[in-house]
Amino acid sequence: MSSRTSRTSRVAEHGEERRVAVVSGGSRGLGLGLIAHLLDEGYHVATFSRTESEGLTKLRASLADPDRLHWSQLDGAGDQAGAAADFVRDIVRRRGRVDLLVNNAGIGLEGLLSTTPPTALDRALQVNLNLPVHLTRACLKPMLARGGGCVVNISSINAVRGQQGVAVYSAAKAGLDGLTRSLAKEVGPAGIRVVGLAPGYFDSEMTAGMPEDTRRRLTRRTPLGRLGTVDDVVDVFAFLISDRARFITGQTITVDGGYTC
Ligand code: NAP
């Protein structure tokens, strides 16, 4: 079958052919910024979080076709394997494909390992590492079937830089970097790229409670003299998912104003 014929039949099967992105944790912060960019780029976006937000509602209201933004309520700290598979299956049933997965949902966890309750440790590992693994596994199926796709793992500079009080968060993000490297080798031959994006500290709800003296210290240690913004990270994301980054896979790109250099 020629590529023209196969494209025509896919359009007939799924209606207007639009790229489909799955983004975990899209209700606010970086996730919301990534979704706004993907909608600007013409994607259909499917996201989930525990709570819907005013930001998502406003974004949907701004669309000529509100169906381009789908939200489900899902707690990624529960039965991740089943929940992730069900969510992706539902999206594939509605849209027929998944072109891009962004493993963005994450929770911070601060405290000494020796005194943090085991339930809090488990929850951080579930949301920050287990959920991305299961979500990726579920999205690979439609990507492999189409012979292409891209996975973006939102990591952190804590994956590569030790810091007291964030041992388990760091471990989970380092695990995510390992997933990026090894999976890139596994699925590269099938036309699927796997990349990571490791922001330094940027303004969001996750960092809103940061004490002022910590903020000043981080700013002082950042060569470019400020904390990051969602836009700083979204701009690099835009490059990584574009055709200009077509020969990049298995790498995690740091966006931290020079903090870790
Ligand atoms: P945020 O503002 O706290 O947003 C986190 C998102 O994840 C929200 O949509 C949240 O929605 C969702 N989420 C959290 N727990 C969830 C759960 N159990 N199930 C489903 N969804 C869940 O965080 P952010 O600062 O934008 O962070 C985004 C990513 O960047 C995270 O992976 C984070 O680790 C990483 N990062 C952040 C910074 C920073 O300085 N902010 C630095 C480096 C890396 P609900 O609460 O409604 O569930």
mmCIF file of C-alpha atoms in Angstrom, residues 92-244:
data_model
loop_
_atom_site.group_PDB
_atom_site.id
_atom_site.type_symbol
_atom_site.label_atom_id
_atom_site.label_comp_id
_atom_site.label_asym_id
_atom_site.label_seq_id
_atom_site.Cartn_x
_atom_site.Cartn_y
_atom_site.Cartn_z
ATOM 1 C CA VAL A 92 -6.952 5.187 21.654
ATOM 2 C CA ARG A 93 -10.612 4.197 21.346
ATOM 3 C CA ARG A 94 -11.612 7.880 21.034
ATOM 4 C CA ARG A 95 -8.720 9.168 18.902
ATOM 5 C CA GLY A 96 -7.243 6.095 17.238
ATOM 6 C CA ARG A 97 -3.612 6.891 18.057
ATOM 7 C CA VAL A 98 -1.018 8.238 20.507
ATOM 8 C CA ASP A 99 1.903 10.217 19.043
ATOM 9 C CA LEU A 100 3.391 11.745 22.160
ATOM 10 C CA LEU A 101 3.511 10.879 25.858
ATOM 11 C CA VAL A 102 4.697 13.406 28.434
ATOM 12 C CA ASN A 103 5.374 11.930 31.870
ATOM 13 C CA ASN A 104 4.940 15.187 33.770
ATOM 14 C CA ALA A 105 2.909 14.401 36.922
ATOM 15 C CA GLY A 106 5.106 14.540 39.974
ATOM 16 C CA ILE A 107 5.060 15.247 43.683
ATOM 17 C CA GLY A 108 7.789 16.713 45.824
ATOM 18 C CA LEU A 109 8.767 14.995 49.068
ATOM 19 C CA GLU A 110 11.009 16.712 51.575
ATOM 20 C CA GLY A 111 12.292 15.259 54.808
ATOM 21 C CA LEU A 112 14.978 12.996 56.176
ATOM 22 C CA LEU A 113 14.665 9.418 54.954
ATOM 23 C CA SER A 114 14.971 8.031 58.482
ATOM 24 C CA THR A 115 11.947 9.963 59.738
ATOM 25 C CA THR A 116 9.636 10.016 56.696
ATOM 26 C CA PRO A 117 6.643 7.648 57.028
ATOM 27 C CA PRO A 118 6.846 4.627 54.667
ATOM 28 C CA THR A 119 3.457 5.514 53.138
ATOM 29 C CA ALA A 120 4.805 8.916 52.026
ATOM 30 C CA LEU A 121 7.902 7.255 50.533
ATOM 31 C CA ASP A 122 5.754 4.748 48.633
ATOM 32 C CA ARG A 123 3.475 7.479 47.312
ATOM 33 C CA ALA A 124 6.428 9.506 45.990
ATOM 34 C CA LEU A 125 7.845 6.427 44.254
ATOM 35 C CA GLN A 126 4.450 5.529 42.800
ATOM 36 C CA VAL A 127 3.706 8.952 41.300
ATOM 37 C CA ASN A 128 7.266 9.883 40.268
ATOM 38 C CA LEU A 129 8.477 6.531 38.927
ATOM 39 C CA ASN A 130 5.924 3.683 38.807
ATOM 40 C CA LEU A 131 3.252 5.783 37.076
ATOM 41 C CA PRO A 132 5.601 6.891 34.239
ATOM 42 C CA VAL A 133 6.753 3.291 33.713
ATOM 43 C CA HIS A 134 3.199 1.975 33.394
ATOM 44 C CA LEU A 135 1.964 4.934 31.353
ATOM 45 C CA THR A 136 4.885 4.512 28.954
ATOM 46 C CA ARG A 137 4.233 0.790 28.595
ATOM 47 C CA ALA A 138 0.577 1.499 27.784
ATOM 48 C CA CYS A 139 1.422 4.202 25.189
ATOM 49 C CA LEU A 140 4.097 2.119 23.459
ATOM 50 C CA LYS A 141 1.457 -0.243 22.127
ATOM 51 C CA PRO A 142 -0.262 2.314 19.829
ATOM 52 C CA MET A 143 3.108 3.932 19.002
ATOM 53 C CA LEU A 144 4.631 0.613 17.934
ATOM 54 C CA ALA A 145 1.507 -0.169 15.918
ATOM 55 C CA ARG A 146 1.942 3.109 13.974
ATOM 56 C CA GLY A 147 5.729 2.832 13.811
ATOM 57 C CA GLY A 148 6.596 6.119 15.510
ATOM 58 C CA GLY A 149 6.192 8.391 18.480
ATOM 59 C CA CYS A 150 7.949 10.315 21.195
ATOM 60 C CA VAL A 151 8.122 9.976 24.984
ATOM 61 C CA VAL A 152 9.242 12.940 27.111
ATOM 62 C CA ASN A 153 10.111 12.264 30.749
ATOM 63 C CA ILE A 154 10.083 15.305 33.038
ATOM 64 C CA SER A 155 13.006 14.658 35.348
ATOM 65 C CA SER A 156 14.815 17.079 37.686
ATOM 66 C CA ILE A 157 18.313 18.299 38.466
ATOM 67 C CA ASN A 158 17.826 16.341 41.716
ATOM 68 C CA ALA A 159 18.363 13.187 39.623
ATOM 69 C CA VAL A 160 22.030 14.089 39.161
ATOM 70 C CA ARG A 161 22.814 16.414 42.082
ATOM 71 C CA GLY A 162 22.641 15.148 45.690
ATOM 72 C CA GLN A 163 20.752 17.223 48.194
ATOM 73 C CA GLN A 164 19.793 16.533 51.784
ATOM 74 C CA GLY A 165 16.082 15.919 52.356
ATOM 75 C CA VAL A 166 15.085 14.804 48.851
ATOM 76 C CA ALA A 167 16.626 11.306 48.687
ATOM 77 C CA VAL A 168 13.524 9.468 47.477
ATOM 78 C CA TYR A 169 12.439 12.202 45.031
ATOM 79 C CA SER A 170 16.015 12.115 43.652
ATOM 80 C CA ALA A 171 15.976 8.316 43.432
ATOM 81 C CA ALA A 172 12.702 8.351 41.498
ATOM 82 C CA LYS A 173 13.923 11.018 39.053
ATOM 83 C CA ALA A 174 17.257 9.177 38.563
ATOM 84 C CA GLY A 175 15.162 6.081 37.813
ATOM 85 C CA LEU A 176 13.280 8.079 35.200
ATOM 86 C CA ASP A 177 16.594 9.087 33.572
ATOM 87 C CA GLY A 178 17.525 5.383 33.433
ATOM 88 C CA LEU A 179 14.196 4.640 31.760
ATOM 89 C CA THR A 180 14.946 7.350 29.184
ATOM 90 C CA ARG A 181 18.355 5.899 28.291
ATOM 91 C CA SER A 182 17.494 2.203 28.121
ATOM 92 C CA LEU A 183 14.084 2.559 26.508
ATOM 93 C CA ALA A 184 15.595 4.796 23.820
ATOM 94 C CA LYS A 185 17.787 1.849 22.789
ATOM 95 C CA GLU A 186 14.843 -0.541 22.912
ATOM 96 C CA VAL A 187 12.382 1.448 20.786
ATOM 97 C CA GLY A 188 14.665 3.610 18.629
ATOM 98 C CA PRO A 189 14.671 0.998 15.850
ATOM 99 C CA ALA A 190 10.860 1.247 15.813
ATOM 100 C CA GLY A 191 11.031 5.015 15.157
ATOM 101 C CA ILE A 192 10.196 6.076 18.708
ATOM 102 C CA ARG A 193 12.314 8.719 20.464
ATOM 103 C CA VAL A 194 12.605 8.860 24.272
ATOM 104 C CA VAL A 195 13.967 12.063 25.780
ATOM 105 C CA GLY A 196 14.189 13.637 29.220
ATOM 106 C CA LEU A 197 13.896 17.229 30.364
ATOM 107 C CA ALA A 198 15.477 18.103 33.709
ATOM 108 C CA PRO A 199 14.417 21.510 35.002
ATOM 109 C CA GLY A 200 16.104 23.306 37.853
ATOM 110 C CA TYR A 201 13.845 25.035 40.357
ATOM 111 C CA PHE A 202 11.054 26.962 38.664
ATOM 112 C CA ASP A 203 7.978 28.751 39.965
ATOM 113 C CA SER A 204 4.929 26.517 40.411
ATOM 114 C CA GLU A 205 2.744 25.198 43.219
ATOM 115 C CA MET A 206 5.476 22.644 43.963
ATOM 116 C CA THR A 207 7.934 25.393 44.914
ATOM 117 C CA ALA A 208 5.410 27.960 46.198
ATOM 118 C CA GLY A 209 6.060 27.067 49.847
ATOM 119 C CA MET A 210 9.822 27.501 49.524
ATOM 120 C CA PRO A 211 11.214 29.747 52.297
ATOM 121 C CA GLU A 212 12.458 33.144 51.105
ATOM 122 C CA ASP A 213 16.049 32.504 52.251
ATOM 123 C CA THR A 214 16.156 29.221 50.280
ATOM 124 C CA ARG A 215 14.896 31.065 47.202
ATOM 125 C CA ARG A 216 17.602 33.729 47.654
ATOM 126 C CA ARG A 217 20.288 31.047 48.084
ATOM 127 C CA LEU A 218 19.175 29.181 44.922
ATOM 128 C CA THR A 219 19.089 32.439 42.967
ATOM 129 C CA ARG A 220 22.597 33.346 44.178
ATOM 130 C CA ARG A 221 23.917 29.939 43.036
ATOM 131 C CA THR A 222 22.333 30.190 39.588
ATOM 132 C CA PRO A 223 24.734 31.776 37.054
ATOM 133 C CA LEU A 224 21.825 33.341 35.133
ATOM 134 C CA GLY A 225 20.665 34.969 38.386
ATOM 135 C CA ARG A 226 17.050 33.832 38.765
ATOM 136 C CA LEU A 227 14.828 30.790 39.254
ATOM 137 C CA GLY A 228 13.228 29.304 36.158
ATOM 138 C CA THR A 229 9.755 29.816 34.768
ATOM 139 C CA VAL A 230 7.313 27.418 33.125
ATOM 140 C CA ASP A 231 8.009 29.199 29.811
ATOM 141 C CA ASP A 232 11.768 28.488 30.095
ATOM 142 C CA VAL A 233 10.985 24.763 30.220
ATOM 143 C CA VAL A 234 8.173 24.809 27.630
ATOM 144 C CA ASP A 235 10.482 26.445 25.049
ATOM 145 C CA VAL A 236 12.995 23.571 25.311
ATOM 146 C CA PHE A 237 10.160 21.031 25.289
ATOM 147 C CA ALA A 238 8.890 22.626 22.059
ATOM 148 C CA PHE A 239 12.281 21.974 20.477
ATOM 149 C CA LEU A 240 12.570 18.408 21.810
ATOM 150 C CA ILE A 241 9.241 17.287 20.351
ATOM 151 C CA SER A 242 9.833 19.055 17.040
ATOM 152 C CA ASP A 243 11.356 17.627 13.894
ATOM 153 C CA ARG A 244 14.453 19.756 14.605
#
